[in-house]
Tab-separated table of C-alpha atoms in Angstrom:
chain	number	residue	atom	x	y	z
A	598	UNK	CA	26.453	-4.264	21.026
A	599	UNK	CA	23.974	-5.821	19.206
A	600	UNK	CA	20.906	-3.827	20.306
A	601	UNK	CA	18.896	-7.061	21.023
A	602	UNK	CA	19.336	-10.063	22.786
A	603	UNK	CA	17.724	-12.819	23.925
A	604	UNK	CA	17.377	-14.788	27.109
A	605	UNK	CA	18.156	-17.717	28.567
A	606	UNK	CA	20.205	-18.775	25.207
A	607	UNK	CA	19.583	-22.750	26.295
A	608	UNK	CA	16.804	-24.280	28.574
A	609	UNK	CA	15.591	-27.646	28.806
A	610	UNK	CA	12.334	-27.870	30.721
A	611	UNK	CA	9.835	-30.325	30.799
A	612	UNK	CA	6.358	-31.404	28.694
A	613	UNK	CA	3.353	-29.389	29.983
A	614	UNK	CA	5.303	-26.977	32.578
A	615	UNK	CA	4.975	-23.199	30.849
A	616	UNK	CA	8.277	-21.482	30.010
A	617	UNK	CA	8.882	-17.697	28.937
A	618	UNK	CA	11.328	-16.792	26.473
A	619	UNK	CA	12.346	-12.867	26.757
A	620	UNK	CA	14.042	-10.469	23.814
A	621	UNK	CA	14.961	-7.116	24.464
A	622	UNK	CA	15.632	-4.252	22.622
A	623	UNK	CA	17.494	-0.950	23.183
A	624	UNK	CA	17.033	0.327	19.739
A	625	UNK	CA	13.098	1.412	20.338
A	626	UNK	CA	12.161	0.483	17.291
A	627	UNK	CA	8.372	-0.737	16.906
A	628	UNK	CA	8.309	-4.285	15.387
A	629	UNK	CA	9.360	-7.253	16.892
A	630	UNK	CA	9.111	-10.553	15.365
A	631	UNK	CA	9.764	-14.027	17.082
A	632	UNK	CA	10.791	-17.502	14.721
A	633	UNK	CA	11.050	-20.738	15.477
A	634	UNK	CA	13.750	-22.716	13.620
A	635	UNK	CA	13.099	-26.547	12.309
A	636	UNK	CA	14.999	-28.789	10.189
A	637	UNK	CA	13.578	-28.502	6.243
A	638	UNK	CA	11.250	-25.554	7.881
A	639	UNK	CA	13.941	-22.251	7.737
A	640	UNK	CA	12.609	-20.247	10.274
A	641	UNK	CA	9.034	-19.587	10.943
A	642	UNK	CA	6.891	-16.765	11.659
A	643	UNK	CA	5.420	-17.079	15.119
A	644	UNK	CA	4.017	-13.834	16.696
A	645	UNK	CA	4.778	-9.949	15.678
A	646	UNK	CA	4.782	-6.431	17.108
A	647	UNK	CA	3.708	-3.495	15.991
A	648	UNK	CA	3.752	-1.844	19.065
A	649	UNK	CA	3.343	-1.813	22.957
A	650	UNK	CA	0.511	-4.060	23.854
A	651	UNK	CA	-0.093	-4.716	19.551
A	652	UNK	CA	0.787	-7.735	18.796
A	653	UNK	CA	-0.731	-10.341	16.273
A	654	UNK	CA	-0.608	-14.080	15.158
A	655	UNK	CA	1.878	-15.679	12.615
A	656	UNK	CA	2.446	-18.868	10.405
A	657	UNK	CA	2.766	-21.152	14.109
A	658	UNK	CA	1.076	-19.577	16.248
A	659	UNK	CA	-0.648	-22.421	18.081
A	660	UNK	CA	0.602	-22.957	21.853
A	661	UNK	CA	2.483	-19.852	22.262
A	662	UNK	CA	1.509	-16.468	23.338
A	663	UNK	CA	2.759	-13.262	23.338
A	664	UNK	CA	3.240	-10.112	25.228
A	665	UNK	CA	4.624	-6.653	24.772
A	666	UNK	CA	4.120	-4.473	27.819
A	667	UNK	CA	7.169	-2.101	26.684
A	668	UNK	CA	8.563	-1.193	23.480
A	669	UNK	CA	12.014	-2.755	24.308
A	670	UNK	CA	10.822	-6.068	25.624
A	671	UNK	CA	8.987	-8.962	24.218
A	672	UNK	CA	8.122	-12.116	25.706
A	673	UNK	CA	7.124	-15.198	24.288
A	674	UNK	CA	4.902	-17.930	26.596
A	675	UNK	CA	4.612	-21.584	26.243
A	676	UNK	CA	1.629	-22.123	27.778
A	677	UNK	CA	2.608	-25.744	28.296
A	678	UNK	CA	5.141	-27.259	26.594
A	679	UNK	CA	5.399	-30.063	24.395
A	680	UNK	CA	8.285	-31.963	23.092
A	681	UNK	CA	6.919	-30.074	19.197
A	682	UNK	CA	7.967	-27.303	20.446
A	683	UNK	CA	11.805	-28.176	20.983
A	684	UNK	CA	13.452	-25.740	18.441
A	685	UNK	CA	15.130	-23.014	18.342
A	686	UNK	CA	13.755	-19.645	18.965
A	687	UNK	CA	14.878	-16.141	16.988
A	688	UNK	CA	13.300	-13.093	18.153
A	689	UNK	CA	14.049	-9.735	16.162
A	690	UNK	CA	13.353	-6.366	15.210
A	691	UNK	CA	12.958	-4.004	12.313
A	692	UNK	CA	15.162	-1.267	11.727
A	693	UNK	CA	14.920	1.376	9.369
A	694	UNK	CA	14.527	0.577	5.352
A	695	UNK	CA	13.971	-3.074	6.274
A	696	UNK	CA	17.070	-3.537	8.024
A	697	UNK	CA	16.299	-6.534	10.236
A	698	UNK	CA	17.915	-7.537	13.376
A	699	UNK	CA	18.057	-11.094	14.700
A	700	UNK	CA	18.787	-11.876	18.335
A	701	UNK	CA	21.603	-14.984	18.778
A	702	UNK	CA	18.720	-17.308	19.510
A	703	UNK	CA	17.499	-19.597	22.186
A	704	UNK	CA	17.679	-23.332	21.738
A	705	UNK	CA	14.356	-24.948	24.110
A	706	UNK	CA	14.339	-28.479	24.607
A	707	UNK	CA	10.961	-30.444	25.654
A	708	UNK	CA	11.946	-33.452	27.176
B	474	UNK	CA	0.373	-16.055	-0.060
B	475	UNK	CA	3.802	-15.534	-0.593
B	476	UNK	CA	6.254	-18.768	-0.259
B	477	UNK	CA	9.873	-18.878	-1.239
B	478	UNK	CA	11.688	-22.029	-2.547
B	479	UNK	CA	14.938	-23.050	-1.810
B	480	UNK	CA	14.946	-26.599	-3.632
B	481	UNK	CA	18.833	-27.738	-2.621
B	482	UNK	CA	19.045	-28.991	0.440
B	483	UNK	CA	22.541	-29.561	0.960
B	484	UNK	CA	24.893	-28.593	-1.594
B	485	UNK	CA	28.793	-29.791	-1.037
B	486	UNK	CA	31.759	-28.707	-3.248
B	487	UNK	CA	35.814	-28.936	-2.817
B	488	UNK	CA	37.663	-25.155	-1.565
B	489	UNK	CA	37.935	-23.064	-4.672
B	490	UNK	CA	34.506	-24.265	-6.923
B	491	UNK	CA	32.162	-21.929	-7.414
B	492	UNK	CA	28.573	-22.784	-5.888
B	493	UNK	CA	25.209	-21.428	-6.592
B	494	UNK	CA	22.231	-21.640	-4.577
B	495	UNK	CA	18.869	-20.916	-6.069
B	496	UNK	CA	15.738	-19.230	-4.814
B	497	UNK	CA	12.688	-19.161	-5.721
B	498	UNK	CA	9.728	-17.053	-4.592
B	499	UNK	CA	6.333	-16.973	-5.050
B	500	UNK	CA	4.104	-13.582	-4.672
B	501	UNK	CA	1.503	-11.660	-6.135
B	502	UNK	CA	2.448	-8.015	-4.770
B	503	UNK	CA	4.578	-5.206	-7.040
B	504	UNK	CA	6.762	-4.199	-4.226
B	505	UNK	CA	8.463	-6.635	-2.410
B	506	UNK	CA	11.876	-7.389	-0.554
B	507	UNK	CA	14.028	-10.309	-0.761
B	508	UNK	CA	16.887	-11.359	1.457
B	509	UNK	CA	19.778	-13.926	2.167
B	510	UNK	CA	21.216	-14.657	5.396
B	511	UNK	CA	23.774	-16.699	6.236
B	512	UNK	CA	23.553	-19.141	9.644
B	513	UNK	CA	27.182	-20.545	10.323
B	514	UNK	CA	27.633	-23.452	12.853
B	515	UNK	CA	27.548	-20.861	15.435
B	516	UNK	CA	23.958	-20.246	14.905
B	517	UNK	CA	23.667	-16.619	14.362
B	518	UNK	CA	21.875	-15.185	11.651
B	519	UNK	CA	24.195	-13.009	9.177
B	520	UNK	CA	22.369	-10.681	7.039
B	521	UNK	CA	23.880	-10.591	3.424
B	522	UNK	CA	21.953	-8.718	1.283
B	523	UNK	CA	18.579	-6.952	0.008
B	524	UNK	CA	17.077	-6.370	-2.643
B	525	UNK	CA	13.944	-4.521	-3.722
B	526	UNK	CA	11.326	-5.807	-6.484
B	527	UNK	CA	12.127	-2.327	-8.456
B	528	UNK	CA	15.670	-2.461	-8.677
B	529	UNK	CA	16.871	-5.671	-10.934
B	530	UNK	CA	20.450	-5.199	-11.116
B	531	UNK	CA	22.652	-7.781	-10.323
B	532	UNK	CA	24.921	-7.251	-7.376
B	533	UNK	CA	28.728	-8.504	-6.849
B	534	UNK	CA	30.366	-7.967	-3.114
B	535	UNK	CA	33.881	-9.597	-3.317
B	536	UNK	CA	33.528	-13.258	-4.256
B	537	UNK	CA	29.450	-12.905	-3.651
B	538	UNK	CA	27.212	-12.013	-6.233
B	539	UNK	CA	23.622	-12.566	-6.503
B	540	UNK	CA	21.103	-12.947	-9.643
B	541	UNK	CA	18.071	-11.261	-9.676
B	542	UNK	CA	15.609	-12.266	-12.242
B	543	UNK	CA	11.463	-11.295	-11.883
B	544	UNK	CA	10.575	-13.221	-15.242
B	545	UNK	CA	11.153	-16.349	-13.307
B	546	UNK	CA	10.750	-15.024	-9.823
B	547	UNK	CA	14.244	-16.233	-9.214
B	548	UNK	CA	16.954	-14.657	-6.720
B	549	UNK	CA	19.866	-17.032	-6.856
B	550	UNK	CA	23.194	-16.454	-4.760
B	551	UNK	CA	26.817	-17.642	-5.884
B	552	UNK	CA	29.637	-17.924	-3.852
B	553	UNK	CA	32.624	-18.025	-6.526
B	554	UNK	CA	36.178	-19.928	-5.091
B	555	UNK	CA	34.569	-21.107	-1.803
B	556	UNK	CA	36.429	-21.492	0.905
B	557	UNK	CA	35.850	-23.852	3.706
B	558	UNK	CA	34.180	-20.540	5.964
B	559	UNK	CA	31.992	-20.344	3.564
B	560	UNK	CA	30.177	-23.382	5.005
B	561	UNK	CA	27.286	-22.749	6.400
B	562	UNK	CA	23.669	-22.719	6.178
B	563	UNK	CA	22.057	-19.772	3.829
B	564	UNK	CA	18.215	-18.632	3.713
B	565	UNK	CA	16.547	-16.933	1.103
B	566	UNK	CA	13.356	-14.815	2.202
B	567	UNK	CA	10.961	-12.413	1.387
B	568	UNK	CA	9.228	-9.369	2.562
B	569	UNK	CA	5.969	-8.061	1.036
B	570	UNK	CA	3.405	-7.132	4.026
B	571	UNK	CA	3.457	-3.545	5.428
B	572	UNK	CA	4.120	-5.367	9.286
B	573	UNK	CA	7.424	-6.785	7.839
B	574	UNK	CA	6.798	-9.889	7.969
B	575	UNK	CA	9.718	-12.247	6.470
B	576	UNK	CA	8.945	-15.561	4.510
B	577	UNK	CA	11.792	-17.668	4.728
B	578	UNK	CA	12.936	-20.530	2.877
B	579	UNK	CA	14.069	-23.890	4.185
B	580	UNK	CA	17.459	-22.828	3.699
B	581	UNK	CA	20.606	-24.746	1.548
B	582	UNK	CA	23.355	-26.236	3.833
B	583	UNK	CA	26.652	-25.372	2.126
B	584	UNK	CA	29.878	-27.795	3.107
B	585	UNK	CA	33.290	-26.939	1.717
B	586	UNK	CA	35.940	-29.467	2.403
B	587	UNK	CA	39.569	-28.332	1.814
């Protein structure tokens, strides 16, 4: 068992209809991160944790939001998506002694 | 800002070469953290090692070993006698924030062909 996964792992929806991507954690550990993953990008720092109800803005940010209503779930909103935002999504937490782990990932397509 | 390189984009060698994949990273803090993962074709994310800004030794872990240099900011990875699992892409990243952020870079795309 992992201690985090994510959900749905595939999802094609369509431009400007909003779409929530969930992770979940049963380690309770306080920060959560969520990527995005792009071709000649690596992965990229969207939104972070730090706590229930703390969360804060990364490199993307732009079009997403974020919400963290118990430590072992975090949600990540696409307002309404855009065919940009076809990637693949990582969320993941931090363990002890920087000890990071990643969900399996959920591939979004905008069509 | 921190920012790490990973200049290769795709590096491809024959089962049994060694390959090296450089890093490069970019930050003004003392303490820092740097990483590689490794993302095989089935997409997961496979952590590989860590390394903190204090501790300069160079690391071997069967046919991996990694080269950690802070006079040119470099953290470069080498996979000696590939073998065609070996494939795969591999990140380089960085750590310096108290939140945990990671910096990643835009990763090096390994092929090994029997």
């Amino acid at each position: 068992d992992a201690g985090i996964t994510q959900s749905p792992r595939h999802k094609v929806t369509e431009t400007g209809t909003p779409v929530t991507l969930r992770c979940h954690q049963t380690e309770n550990h306080r920060y959560m991160y969520w990527y995005r993953q792009d071709p000649g990008h690596g992965l990229r720092l969207i939104h972070y944790s730090y706590g229930v109800k703390d969360t804060d803005k990364g490199e993307v940010s732009d079009g997403y939001s974020v919400s963290r209503s118990k430590t072992e779930d975090f949600l990540l909103t696409l307002e309404s998506a855009t065919s940009s935002q076809t990637s693949v999504y990582f969320c993941a937490m931090l363990a002890g002694s920087y000890g990071y782990t990643f969900g399996s990932g959920t591939r979004l397509t905008v069509v | 800002a921190q920012k790490v390189t990973q200049a290769q984009t795709e590096i491809s060698v024959v089962e049994k070469e060694d390959v090296t994949l450089d890093c490069v990273y970019e930050t003004r803090d003392t303490t820092y953290y740097l990483f590689w993962y490794k993302q095989p074709p089935s997409g997961e994310l496979v952590f590989l090692i860590r390394r903190n800004s204090f501790d300069e030794q160079n690391e071997i872990s069967g046919r991996y070993s990694w080269n950690f240099q802070k006079s040119t900011s470099s953290f470069n990875f080498t996979i000696t006698a590939s073998q065609v699992v070996d494939s795969a892409v591999y990140f380089c990243a960085s750590k310096t924030d108290s939140w945990g952020k990671l910096q990643f870079g835009a990763g090096t795309q390994v092929v090994v062909t029997p």
